[in-house]
Amino acid sequence: KLPCGYIVGKAKLVEVKRYGNKKEHQKDRRLHLANEFWGNYGFVLKDVKRVKPIPAKGSLNFWNFDYKE
């Protein structure tokens, strides 16, 4: 169970794949873990790491976050 209102991980976005149909999208599910909410796109991530939760209120999305520990 993940906490709401926090950044809980970081990763490098290495590819955005666009799929022509749902079958292709589901075939690659292990690579991108995206669902229909994102449409026909899959986001392939690299160097995924869990981090100590950092407060960051906002909406779900991708963004650069400048944080100094």
GROMACS .gro file of N, CA and C in nm:
model
  207
    1LYS      N    1   0.085  -0.118   0.000
    1LYS     CA    2   0.000   0.000   0.000
    1LYS      C    3   0.089   0.125   0.000
    2LEU      N    4   0.071   0.212  -0.099
    2LEU     CA    5   0.153   0.331  -0.112
    2LEU      C    6   0.084   0.452  -0.048
    3PRO      N    7   0.162   0.540   0.014
    3PRO     CA    8   0.102   0.660   0.073
    3PRO      C    9   0.062   0.761  -0.033
    4CYS      N   10  -0.042   0.839  -0.008
    4CYS     CA   11  -0.087   0.944  -0.100
    4CYS      C   12  -0.018   1.075  -0.065
    5GLY      N   13   0.011   1.157  -0.166
    5GLY     CA   14   0.072   1.287  -0.144
    5GLY      C   15   0.222   1.284  -0.126
    6TYR      N   16   0.286   1.177  -0.173
    6TYR     CA   17   0.431   1.162  -0.158
    6TYR      C   18   0.493   1.108  -0.286
    7ILE      N   19   0.617   1.142  -0.308
    7ILE     CA   20   0.698   1.075  -0.409
    7ILE      C   21   0.755   0.953  -0.340
    8VAL      N   22   0.741   0.836  -0.400
    8VAL     CA   23   0.786   0.712  -0.337
    8VAL      C   24   0.892   0.638  -0.419
    9GLY      N   25   0.928   0.695  -0.534
    9GLY     CA   26   1.029   0.630  -0.616
    9GLY      C   27   1.080   0.723  -0.724
   10LYS      N   28   1.185   0.679  -0.791
   10LYS     CA   29   1.239   0.755  -0.903
   10LYS      C   30   1.284   0.659  -1.011
   11ALA      N   31   1.289   0.709  -1.135
   11ALA     CA   32   1.327   0.625  -1.248
   11ALA      C   33   1.364   0.713  -1.366
   12LYS      N   34   1.430   0.654  -1.464
   12LYS     CA   35   1.457   0.722  -1.591
   12LYS      C   36   1.356   0.673  -1.693
   13LEU      N   37   1.292   0.766  -1.760
   13LEU     CA   38   1.199   0.733  -1.868
   13LEU      C   39   1.282   0.714  -1.994
   14VAL      N   40   1.289   0.590  -2.046
   14VAL     CA   41   1.376   0.562  -2.159
   14VAL      C   42   1.302   0.548  -2.291
   15GLU      N   43   1.170   0.523  -2.283
   15GLU     CA   44   1.093   0.511  -2.407
   15GLU      C   45   0.945   0.528  -2.380
   16VAL      N   46   0.878   0.592  -2.473
   16VAL     CA   47   0.732   0.598  -2.472
   16VAL      C   48   0.687   0.522  -2.595
   17LYS      N   49   0.617   0.411  -2.573
   17LYS     CA   50   0.570   0.328  -2.684
   17LYS      C   51   0.423   0.358  -2.711
   18ARG      N   52   0.388   0.370  -2.837
   18ARG     CA   53   0.249   0.387  -2.876
   18ARG      C   54   0.203   0.258  -2.941
   19TYR      N   55   0.091   0.208  -2.894
   19TYR     CA   56   0.038   0.080  -2.941
   19TYR      C   57  -0.082   0.102  -3.030
   20GLY      N   58  -0.094   0.017  -3.132
   20GLY     CA   59  -0.204   0.026  -3.227
   20GLY      C   60  -0.333  -0.034  -3.176
   21ASN      N   61  -0.322  -0.126  -3.078
   21ASN     CA   62  -0.443  -0.188  -3.025
   21ASN      C   63  -0.417  -0.241  -2.884
   22LYS      N   64  -0.526  -0.280  -2.818
   22LYS     CA   65  -0.519  -0.327  -2.679
   22LYS      C   66  -0.436  -0.455  -2.666
   23LYS      N   67  -0.445  -0.543  -2.765
   23LYS     CA   68  -0.371  -0.671  -2.759
   23LYS      C   69  -0.219  -0.646  -2.755
   24GLU      N   70  -0.170  -0.555  -2.840
   24GLU     CA   71  -0.027  -0.520  -2.839
   24GLU      C   72   0.013  -0.460  -2.705
   25HIS      N   73  -0.073  -0.373  -2.654
   25HIS     CA   74  -0.047  -0.305  -2.526
   25HIS      C   75  -0.034  -0.408  -2.414
   26GLN      N   76  -0.126  -0.503  -2.406
   26GLN     CA   77  -0.124  -0.604  -2.301
   26GLN      C   78  -0.004  -0.698  -2.315
   27LYS      N   79   0.039  -0.724  -2.437
   27LYS     CA   80   0.154  -0.812  -2.461
   27LYS      C   81   0.280  -0.758  -2.394
   28ASP      N   82   0.298  -0.627  -2.392
   28ASP     CA   83   0.416  -0.563  -2.333
   28ASP      C   84   0.394  -0.517  -2.189
   29ARG      N   85   0.285  -0.556  -2.128
   29ARG     CA   86   0.251  -0.506  -1.993
   29ARG      C   87   0.365  -0.522  -1.893
   30ARG      N   88   0.440  -0.629  -1.903
   30ARG     CA   89   0.551  -0.651  -1.809
   30ARG      C   90   0.660  -0.544  -1.823
   31LEU      N   91   0.665  -0.476  -1.937
   31LEU     CA   92   0.765  -0.373  -1.960
   31LEU      C   93   0.726  -0.237  -1.904
   32HIS      N   94   0.597  -0.203  -1.912
   32HIS     CA   95   0.559  -0.066  -1.878
   32HIS      C   96   0.457  -0.053  -1.766
   33LEU      N   97   0.385  -0.157  -1.733
   33LEU     CA   98   0.289  -0.157  -1.623
   33LEU      C   99   0.182  -0.048  -1.636
   34ALA      N  100   0.159   0.003  -1.755
   34ALA     CA  101   0.056   0.106  -1.777
   34ALA      C  102  -0.078   0.038  -1.800
   35ASN      N  103  -0.186   0.108  -1.770
   35ASN     CA  104  -0.319   0.054  -1.798
   35ASN      C  105  -0.392   0.148  -1.895
   36GLU      N  106  -0.519   0.124  -1.917
   36GLU     CA  107  -0.596   0.199  -2.016
   36GLU      C  108  -0.607   0.348  -1.982
   37PHE      N  109  -0.587   0.386  -1.855
   37PHE     CA  110  -0.590   0.527  -1.814
   37PHE      C  111  -0.497   0.611  -1.901
   38TRP      N  112  -0.383   0.555  -1.937
   38TRP     CA  113  -0.282   0.627  -2.017
   38TRP      C  114  -0.308   0.615  -2.167
   39GLY      N  115  -0.415   0.552  -2.207
   39GLY     CA  116  -0.445   0.538  -2.349
   39GLY      C  117  -0.362   0.426  -2.411
   40ASN      N  118  -0.320   0.443  -2.534
   40ASN     CA  119  -0.243   0.341  -2.606
   40ASN      C  120  -0.092   0.359  -2.588
   41TYR      N  121  -0.052   0.409  -2.474
   41TYR     CA  122   0.089   0.435  -2.449
   41TYR      C  123   0.142   0.349  -2.336
   42GLY      N  124   0.269   0.315  -2.345
   42GLY     CA  125   0.340   0.245  -2.239
   42GLY      C  126   0.468   0.321  -2.212
   43PHE      N  127   0.499   0.341  -2.086
   43PHE     CA  128   0.618   0.415  -2.047
   43PHE      C  129   0.722   0.316  -1.996
   44VAL      N  130   0.833   0.302  -2.068
   44VAL     CA  131   0.937   0.207  -2.032
   44VAL      C  132   1.038   0.280  -1.944
   45LEU      N  133   1.057   0.227  -1.823
   45LEU     CA  134   1.144   0.291  -1.723
   45LEU      C  135   1.270   0.210  -1.701
   46LYS      N  136   1.377   0.279  -1.659
   46LYS     CA  137   1.506   0.217  -1.629
   46LYS      C  138   1.554   0.272  -1.495
   47ASP      N  139   1.635   0.195  -1.426
   47ASP     CA  140   1.694   0.237  -1.298
   47ASP      C  141   1.586   0.278  -1.198
   48VAL      N  142   1.483   0.197  -1.185
   48VAL     CA  143   1.373   0.226  -1.092
   48VAL      C  144   1.421   0.200  -0.949
   49LYS      N  145   1.396   0.299  -0.861
   49LYS     CA  146   1.438   0.286  -0.721
   49LYS      C  147   1.331   0.341  -0.629
   50ARG      N  148   1.307   0.272  -0.520
   50ARG     CA  149   1.218   0.320  -0.415
   50ARG      C  150   1.297   0.422  -0.333
   51VAL      N  151   1.233   0.530  -0.291
   51VAL     CA  152   1.298   0.631  -0.207
   51VAL      C  153   1.215   0.650  -0.081
   52LYS      N  154   1.278   0.706   0.021
   52LYS     CA  155   1.206   0.743   0.142
   52LYS      C  156   1.099   0.844   0.100
   53PRO      N  157   0.973   0.827   0.143
   53PRO     CA  158   0.866   0.916   0.097
   53PRO      C  159   0.898   1.065   0.117
   54ILE      N  160   0.876   1.142   0.009
   54ILE     CA  161   0.901   1.286   0.008
   54ILE      C  162   0.766   1.354  -0.013
   55PRO      N  163   0.724   1.444   0.078
   55PRO     CA  164   0.596   1.512   0.059
   55PRO      C  165   0.594   1.590  -0.073
   56ALA      N  166   0.492   1.569  -0.153
   56ALA     CA  167   0.478   1.640  -0.282
   56ALA      C  168   0.332   1.632  -0.325
   57LYS      N  169   0.252   1.727  -0.279
   57LYS     CA  170   0.111   1.730  -0.316
   57LYS      C  171   0.098   1.769  -0.463
   58GLY      N  172   0.000   1.713  -0.530
   58GLY     CA  173  -0.022   1.744  -0.671
   58GLY      C  174  -0.094   1.631  -0.739
   59SER      N  175  -0.091   1.633  -0.871
   59SER     CA  176  -0.159   1.529  -0.947
   59SER      C  177  -0.057   1.428  -0.999
   60LEU      N  178  -0.108   1.312  -1.039
   60LEU     CA  179  -0.021   1.210  -1.096
   60LEU      C  180   0.029   1.257  -1.232
   61ASN      N  181   0.157   1.245  -1.255
   61ASN     CA  182   0.215   1.288  -1.381
   61ASN      C  183   0.364   1.262  -1.377
   62PHE      N  184   0.434   1.300  -1.482
   62PHE     CA  185   0.579   1.297  -1.485
   62PHE      C  186   0.629   1.440  -1.472
   63TRP      N  187   0.734   1.459  -1.396
   63TRP     CA  188   0.793   1.591  -1.384
   63TRP      C  189   0.932   1.578  -1.326
   64ASN      N  190   1.013   1.680  -1.347
   64ASN     CA  191   1.145   1.687  -1.284
   64ASN      C  192   1.123   1.748  -1.147
   65PHE      N  193   1.184   1.691  -1.046
   65PHE     CA  194   1.167   1.735  -0.909
   65PHE      C  195   1.304   1.760  -0.851
   66ASP      N  196   1.333   1.884  -0.818
   66ASP     CA  197   1.462   1.919  -0.760
   66ASP      C  198   1.453   1.907  -0.609
   67TYR      N  199   1.521   1.808  -0.555
   67TYR     CA  200   1.514   1.782  -0.412
   67TYR      C  201   1.655   1.762  -0.357
   68LYS      N  202   1.684   1.830  -0.251
   68LYS     CA  203   1.814   1.816  -0.185
   68LYS      C  204   1.791   1.754  -0.048
   69GLU      N  205   1.862   1.645  -0.019
   69GLU     CA  206   1.849   1.581   0.112
   69GLU      C  207   1.933   1.652   0.215
   0.00000   0.00000   0.00000
